[in-house]
Structures are given as C-alpha cells and as structure tokens.
PDB file of C-alpha atoms and ligand atoms in Angstrom:
ATOM      1  CA  MET A   1      90.681  58.943  -6.977  1.00  0.00           C
ATOM      2  CA  LYS A   2      94.613  59.316  -6.209  1.00  0.00           C
ATOM      3  CA  LEU A   3      96.266  56.290  -7.147  1.00  0.00           C
ATOM      4  CA  ILE A   4     100.213  55.210  -7.136  1.00  0.00           C
ATOM      5  CA  ILE A   5     101.707  52.438  -8.749  1.00  0.00           C
ATOM      6  CA  LEU A   6     105.133  51.390  -7.308  1.00  0.00           C
ATOM      7  CA  ASP A   7     107.238  48.287  -8.601  1.00  0.00           C
ATOM      8  CA  ARG A   8     108.954  46.247  -5.090  1.00  0.00           C
ATOM      9  CA  ASP A   9     112.359  45.407  -5.805  1.00  0.00           C
ATOM     10  CA  GLY A  10     114.960  48.178  -5.636  1.00  0.00           C
ATOM     11  CA  VAL A  11     111.879  50.618  -4.587  1.00  0.00           C
ATOM     12  CA  ILE A  12     110.185  48.813  -1.100  1.00  0.00           C
ATOM     13  CA  ASN A  13     112.823  46.990  -0.458  1.00  0.00           C
ATOM     14  CA  TYR A  14     116.269  45.990  -1.593  1.00  0.00           C
ATOM     15  CA  ASP A  15     116.582  44.357  -4.458  1.00  0.00           C
ATOM     16  CA  SER A  16     119.065  41.125  -5.165  1.00  0.00           C
ATOM     17  CA  GLU A  17     120.642  39.291  -8.382  1.00  0.00           C
ATOM     18  CA  GLN A  18     119.809  36.349  -6.571  1.00  0.00           C
ATOM     19  CA  PHE A  19     116.828  37.466  -6.880  1.00  0.00           C
ATOM     20  CA  ILE A  20     113.683  37.522  -3.560  1.00  0.00           C
ATOM     21  CA  LYS A  21     113.175  34.065  -3.132  1.00  0.00           C
ATOM     22  CA  SER A  22     112.097  34.143   0.691  1.00  0.00           C
ATOM     23  CA  PRO A  23     110.664  35.823   3.828  1.00  0.00           C
ATOM     24  CA  ASP A  24     114.125  36.632   4.971  1.00  0.00           C
ATOM     25  CA  GLU A  25     115.347  38.084   1.997  1.00  0.00           C
ATOM     26  CA  TRP A  26     112.669  40.664   1.588  1.00  0.00           C
ATOM     27  CA  ARG A  27     114.512  43.545   3.541  1.00  0.00           C
ATOM     28  CA  PRO A  28     112.645  47.079   3.411  1.00  0.00           C
ATOM     29  CA  ILE A  29     114.884  50.245   2.276  1.00  0.00           C
ATOM     30  CA  PRO A  30     115.244  52.681   5.210  1.00  0.00           C
ATOM     31  CA  GLY A  31     112.091  55.056   4.839  1.00  0.00           C
ATOM     32  CA  ALA A  32     109.934  53.159   2.275  1.00  0.00           C
ATOM     33  CA  LEU A  33     106.839  51.639   4.644  1.00  0.00           C
ATOM     34  CA  GLU A  34     106.828  54.945   6.126  1.00  0.00           C
ATOM     35  CA  ALA A  35     106.513  56.988   2.560  1.00  0.00           C
ATOM     36  CA  ILE A  36     103.440  54.629   2.172  1.00  0.00           C
ATOM     37  CA  ALA A  37     101.915  54.847   5.601  1.00  0.00           C
ATOM     38  CA  ARG A  38     101.875  58.618   4.761  1.00  0.00           C
ATOM     39  CA  LEU A  39     101.087  58.479   1.103  1.00  0.00           C
ATOM     40  CA  ASN A  40      97.917  56.465   2.196  1.00  0.00           C
ATOM     41  CA  ARG A  41      96.714  58.972   5.235  1.00  0.00           C
ATOM     42  CA  TRP A  42      97.318  62.187   1.971  1.00  0.00           C
ATOM     43  CA  GLY A  43      94.702  60.070   0.225  1.00  0.00           C
ATOM     44  CA  TRP A  44      96.643  58.000  -1.970  1.00  0.00           C
ATOM     45  CA  GLN A  45      95.731  54.630  -3.075  1.00  0.00           C
ATOM     46  CA  VAL A  46      98.949  52.492  -3.049  1.00  0.00           C
ATOM     47  CA  VAL A  47      98.980  49.531  -5.693  1.00  0.00           C
ATOM     48  CA  VAL A  48     102.592  47.250  -6.263  1.00  0.00           C
ATOM     49  CA  ALA A  49     102.845  46.350  -9.754  1.00  0.00           C
ATOM     50  CA  THR A  50     105.390  43.352  -9.487  1.00  0.00           C
ATOM     51  CA  ASN A  51     107.333  41.276 -12.232  1.00  0.00           C
ATOM     52  CA  GLN A  52     108.575  38.030  -9.497  1.00  0.00           C
ATOM     53  CA  SER A  53     109.929  35.884 -12.831  1.00  0.00           C
ATOM     54  CA  GLY A  54     112.074  33.928 -10.036  1.00  0.00           C
ATOM     55  CA  VAL A  55     108.665  32.165 -10.079  1.00  0.00           C
ATOM     56  CA  GLY A  56     108.002  31.279 -14.205  1.00  0.00           C
ATOM     57  CA  ARG A  57     112.292  29.814 -13.571  1.00  0.00           C
ATOM     58  CA  GLY A  58     111.421  27.757 -10.545  1.00  0.00           C
ATOM     59  CA  LEU A  59     113.436  29.720  -7.652  1.00  0.00           C
ATOM     60  CA  PHE A  60     110.477  30.114  -5.187  1.00  0.00           C
ATOM     61  CA  ASP A  61     106.802  28.947  -5.393  1.00  0.00           C
ATOM     62  CA  MET A  62     103.417  31.247  -5.369  1.00  0.00           C
ATOM     63  CA  ASP A  63     103.113  30.153  -1.319  1.00  0.00           C
ATOM     64  CA  THR A  64     106.554  31.243  -0.847  1.00  0.00           C
ATOM     65  CA  LEU A  65     105.911  34.353  -2.885  1.00  0.00           C
ATOM     66  CA  ASN A  66     102.496  35.074  -0.797  1.00  0.00           C
ATOM     67  CA  THR A  67     104.477  34.862   2.597  1.00  0.00           C
ATOM     68  CA  ILE A  68     107.345  37.351   1.127  1.00  0.00           C
ATOM     69  CA  HIS A  69     103.572  39.716   0.904  1.00  0.00           C
ATOM     70  CA  ASP A  70     102.814  38.750   3.981  1.00  0.00           C
ATOM     71  CA  LYS A  71     106.097  39.740   5.392  1.00  0.00           C
ATOM     72  CA  MET A  72     105.706  43.359   3.573  1.00  0.00           C
ATOM     73  CA  VAL A  73     102.294  43.673   4.566  1.00  0.00           C
ATOM     74  CA  LYS A  74     102.453  43.289   8.139  1.00  0.00           C
ATOM     75  CA  SER A  75     105.503  45.827   8.448  1.00  0.00           C
ATOM     76  CA  LEU A  76     103.478  47.945   6.207  1.00  0.00           C
ATOM     77  CA  ALA A  77     100.949  47.611   8.882  1.00  0.00           C
ATOM     78  CA  GLN A  78     103.614  48.444  11.607  1.00  0.00           C
ATOM     79  CA  ALA A  79     104.713  51.579  10.144  1.00  0.00           C
ATOM     80  CA  GLY A  80     100.754  52.403   9.783  1.00  0.00           C
ATOM     81  CA  GLY A  81     100.978  51.761   6.091  1.00  0.00           C
ATOM     82  CA  ARG A  82      98.622  49.920   3.942  1.00  0.00           C
ATOM     83  CA  LEU A  83      98.289  48.506  -0.231  1.00  0.00           C
ATOM     84  CA  ASP A  84      95.475  48.019  -1.458  1.00  0.00           C
ATOM     85  CA  ALA A  85      96.510  45.567  -4.094  1.00  0.00           C
ATOM     86  CA  ILE A  86      99.980  43.698  -5.199  1.00  0.00           C
ATOM     87  CA  PHE A  87      99.361  42.435  -8.559  1.00  0.00           C
ATOM     88  CA  TYR A  88     102.517  40.706 -10.481  1.00  0.00           C
ATOM     89  CA  CYS A  89     103.901  38.833 -13.172  1.00  0.00           C
ATOM     90  CA  PRO A  90     105.124  35.363 -12.012  1.00  0.00           C
ATOM     91  CA  HIS A  91     106.446  34.768 -15.611  1.00  0.00           C
ATOM     92  CA  ALA A  92     109.448  33.869 -16.713  1.00  0.00           C
ATOM     93  CA  ALA A  93     112.200  36.238 -18.577  1.00  0.00           C
ATOM     94  CA  ASP A  94     111.165  34.646 -21.902  1.00  0.00           C
ATOM     95  CA  SER A  95     107.600  34.376 -21.324  1.00  0.00           C
ATOM     96  CA  THR A  96     105.250  35.482 -24.092  1.00  0.00           C
ATOM     97  CA  CYS A  97     102.763  36.964 -21.605  1.00  0.00           C
ATOM     98  CA  ASP A  98     101.057  40.069 -22.062  1.00  0.00           C
ATOM     99  CA  CYS A  99     101.652  41.173 -18.370  1.00  0.00           C
ATOM    100  CA  ARG A 100     105.858  41.392 -17.864  1.00  0.00           C
ATOM    101  CA  LYS A 101     106.755  44.904 -17.919  1.00  0.00           C
ATOM    102  CA  PRO A 102     107.806  46.988 -19.784  1.00  0.00           C
ATOM    103  CA  LYS A 103     104.410  45.315 -21.187  1.00  0.00           C
ATOM    104  CA  PRO A 104     101.054  46.902 -19.755  1.00  0.00           C
ATOM    105  CA  GLY A 105      99.218  44.121 -18.526  1.00  0.00           C
ATOM    106  CA  LEU A 106      99.929  44.404 -14.990  1.00  0.00           C
ATOM    107  CA  LEU A 107      99.311  48.189 -15.314  1.00  0.00           C
ATOM    108  CA  LEU A 108      95.598  47.321 -17.272  1.00  0.00           C
ATOM    109  CA  GLN A 109      94.756  45.063 -14.766  1.00  0.00           C
ATOM    110  CA  ILE A 110      95.231  47.879 -12.626  1.00  0.00           C
ATOM    111  CA  SER A 111      92.841  50.210 -14.017  1.00  0.00           C
ATOM    112  CA  GLU A 112      90.617  47.055 -14.672  1.00  0.00           C
ATOM    113  CA  ARG A 113      90.651  46.103 -11.109  1.00  0.00           C
ATOM    114  CA  PHE A 114      90.168  49.840  -9.618  1.00  0.00           C
ATOM    115  CA  ASN A 115      88.040  50.976 -12.588  1.00  0.00           C
ATOM    116  CA  THR A 116      90.058  54.658 -13.322  1.00  0.00           C
ATOM    117  CA  GLY A 117      91.810  55.375 -16.565  1.00  0.00           C
ATOM    118  CA  LEU A 118      96.108  55.427 -15.041  1.00  0.00           C
ATOM    119  CA  GLU A 119      96.649  59.272 -17.552  1.00  0.00           C
ATOM    120  CA  GLY A 120      98.897  60.717 -15.146  1.00  0.00           C
ATOM    121  CA  VAL A 121      98.998  58.826 -12.783  1.00  0.00           C
ATOM    122  CA  PRO A 122     102.738  58.332 -10.736  1.00  0.00           C
ATOM    123  CA  VAL A 123     104.703  54.848 -12.000  1.00  0.00           C
ATOM    124  CA  VAL A 124     107.290  54.296  -9.448  1.00  0.00           C
ATOM    125  CA  GLY A 125     109.961  51.929 -10.345  1.00  0.00           C
ATOM    126  CA  ASP A 126     113.613  51.947 -10.339  1.00  0.00           C
ATOM    127  CA  SER A 127     114.090  50.166 -14.288  1.00  0.00           C
ATOM    128  CA  LEU A 128     113.087  50.933 -17.498  1.00  0.00           C
ATOM    129  CA  ARG A 129     110.524  48.505 -18.017  1.00  0.00           C
ATOM    130  CA  ASP A 130     109.105  50.183 -14.571  1.00  0.00           C
ATOM    131  CA  LEU A 131     108.422  53.540 -16.689  1.00  0.00           C
ATOM    132  CA  GLN A 132     108.238  52.149 -20.163  1.00  0.00           C
ATOM    133  CA  ALA A 133     105.381  50.437 -18.643  1.00  0.00           C
ATOM    134  CA  GLY A 134     104.057  53.151 -16.402  1.00  0.00           C
ATOM    135  CA  VAL A 135     104.433  55.147 -20.240  1.00  0.00           C
ATOM    136  CA  ALA A 136     102.255  53.089 -22.344  1.00  0.00           C
ATOM    137  CA  VAL A 137      99.290  53.720 -20.038  1.00  0.00           C
ATOM    138  CA  ARG A 138     100.239  57.276 -20.370  1.00  0.00           C
ATOM    139  CA  GLY A 139     101.366  56.694 -16.724  1.00  0.00           C
ATOM    140  CA  ALA A 140     103.270  59.803 -15.188  1.00  0.00           C
ATOM    141  CA  PRO A 141     107.486  57.708 -15.156  1.00  0.00           C
ATOM    142  CA  PHE A 142     109.038  58.442 -11.408  1.00  0.00           C
ATOM    143  CA  LEU A 143     112.067  57.142 -11.460  1.00  0.00           C
ATOM    144  CA  VAL A 144     113.895  56.185  -7.703  1.00  0.00           C
ATOM    145  CA  LEU A 145     117.593  55.763  -7.545  1.00  0.00           C
ATOM    146  CA  THR A 146     117.619  53.437  -5.190  1.00  0.00           C
ATOM    147  CA  GLY A 147     118.033  49.583  -6.152  1.00  0.00           C
ATOM    148  CA  LYS A 148     118.705  49.913 -10.185  1.00  0.00           C
ATOM    149  CA  GLY A 149     118.183  53.224 -10.021  1.00  0.00           C
ATOM    150  CA  GLN A 150     121.608  54.943 -10.278  1.00  0.00           C
ATOM    151  CA  LYS A 151     122.017  52.609 -13.231  1.00  0.00           C
ATOM    152  CA  THR A 152     118.466  53.421 -14.846  1.00  0.00           C
ATOM    153  CA  ALA A 153     119.266  57.296 -14.797  1.00  0.00           C
ATOM    154  CA  GLU A 154     121.924  56.995 -17.319  1.00  0.00           C
ATOM    155  CA  ASP A 155     120.037  55.227 -19.705  1.00  0.00           C
ATOM    156  CA  PRO A 156     119.839  56.689 -22.659  1.00  0.00           C
ATOM    157  CA  ALA A 157     116.274  55.289 -23.523  1.00  0.00           C
ATOM    158  CA  LEU A 158     114.875  57.139 -20.173  1.00  0.00           C
ATOM    159  CA  PRO A 159     111.347  57.367 -21.214  1.00  0.00           C
ATOM    160  CA  GLU A 160     111.126  61.913 -21.593  1.00  0.00           C
ATOM    161  CA  GLY A 161     109.215  63.894 -19.261  1.00  0.00           C
ATOM    162  CA  THR A 162     110.651  61.235 -16.410  1.00  0.00           C
ATOM    163  CA  ARG A 163     110.715  62.498 -12.724  1.00  0.00           C
ATOM    164  CA  ILE A 164     113.667  61.547 -11.025  1.00  0.00           C
ATOM    165  CA  PHE A 165     113.891  61.197  -6.349  1.00  0.00           C
ATOM    166  CA  ALA A 166     116.462  59.699  -4.939  1.00  0.00           C
ATOM    167  CA  ASP A 167     114.147  57.426  -3.430  1.00  0.00           C
ATOM    168  CA  LEU A 168     110.298  56.388  -2.088  1.00  0.00           C
ATOM    169  CA  ALA A 169     110.132  58.995   0.889  1.00  0.00           C
ATOM    170  CA  ALA A 170     111.093  61.190  -1.327  1.00  0.00           C
ATOM    171  CA  VAL A 171     108.199  60.721  -3.924  1.00  0.00           C
ATOM    172  CA  ALA A 172     106.325  60.759  -0.886  1.00  0.00           C
ATOM    173  CA  LEU A 173     107.174  64.148   0.351  1.00  0.00           C
ATOM    174  CA  GLU A 174     106.196  65.692  -3.086  1.00  0.00           C
ATOM    175  CA  LEU A 175     102.959  64.149  -3.702  1.00  0.00           C
ATOM    176  CA  ALA A 176     102.063  63.864   0.114  1.00  0.00           C
ATOM    177  CA  ALA A 177     102.752  67.347   1.511  1.00  0.00           C
TER     178      ALA A 177
HETATM  179 MG1   MG B   1     112.816  47.141  -9.343  1.00  0.00          MG
HETATM  180 ZN1   ZN B   2     103.426  37.493 -16.878  1.00  0.00          ZN
END
C-alpha cells in the first residue's frame, strides 16, 4: 500500500497564529489540493493527521472543526482529489493525551485503521513535532517550507534524514512522477 500522512495547517492550508477557527479562515495553499489529487491518481492513499488544540482550548467546537473539514474535502473534490481519512487531536497543548504530535498516537491510530506498519511512510509537516511523530513510528520525515517550515528547517533538532521540499506540490512531483 502506498500511504502518505499529511499535517494540515501550513501544509494543505495557510496556518494562522490565531488558529483556523472557521471555514472562512481555511484557505488552501496554492497547488496543495492539486498535489493531493496527483498523489491519488498515482495510487497513494492520503491521510491527514492534525493537532487541533483550539478545540481543547474552547476556541471552536467539534461541529466547527467538522465544517472546516467539509470545506477542505469539497475544495479538494473540485480539484479532483480526496482524502482517505482525517485524524485529529482535539486536546489542549497541556493535555497528557497520547495523540498530540510529537506523540505518535495519531499515527498509530492510522496504522491500526489501515492495518499497516508505517515504516518508510512519508510523514509530511511544517513543524518539528510532525516530523518527530513520524520518526517515532519509523516513517520518513518530509519537511515542507510552507507554513512554519522555513523556521523549522533551521532547527538543530531536525530529525536526521529529513527531506526538505518547497511545498506539497514538490512532494507530489517527487512521489508521483
Ligand atoms: Mg502544521
Ligand atoms: Zn490528543
């Protein structure tokens, strides 16, 4: 199975320090939706794993998160793409949950759902914690320079072997060409 795991904010859509709290605030990064569609056409199953601590902080509720994801799914469909699943951690940053990245819980949920190990599976993110979660399950860390990626690229804690791409479109060109 060809499986790829994507962070959401800063990878698929523009990030915001103020959180993405409504469908209006969810705006795709140019080329990102087309990149997912391209991956789909080349046989990749594309799954999102996203920390959404704004839920735990009470900034928005689960209904709102669902409407944001509805917008993402519909926008993606218009670009000819689809996601196989969306996994999220709704817990606050100070929570002791096991699913908030850099903890590997979300990725382990994906492993279970898709009944597959994650060794070598590309785990794409713009933050260190995305890559750390990926490495924890023996995935392949892929850093994109969108979102917080430029800053993350300079972090001395960047996992060894991290591959760096300009954006999700560049990842898709690498994996689906
Ligand atoms: Mg991110
Ligand atoms: Zn969690």
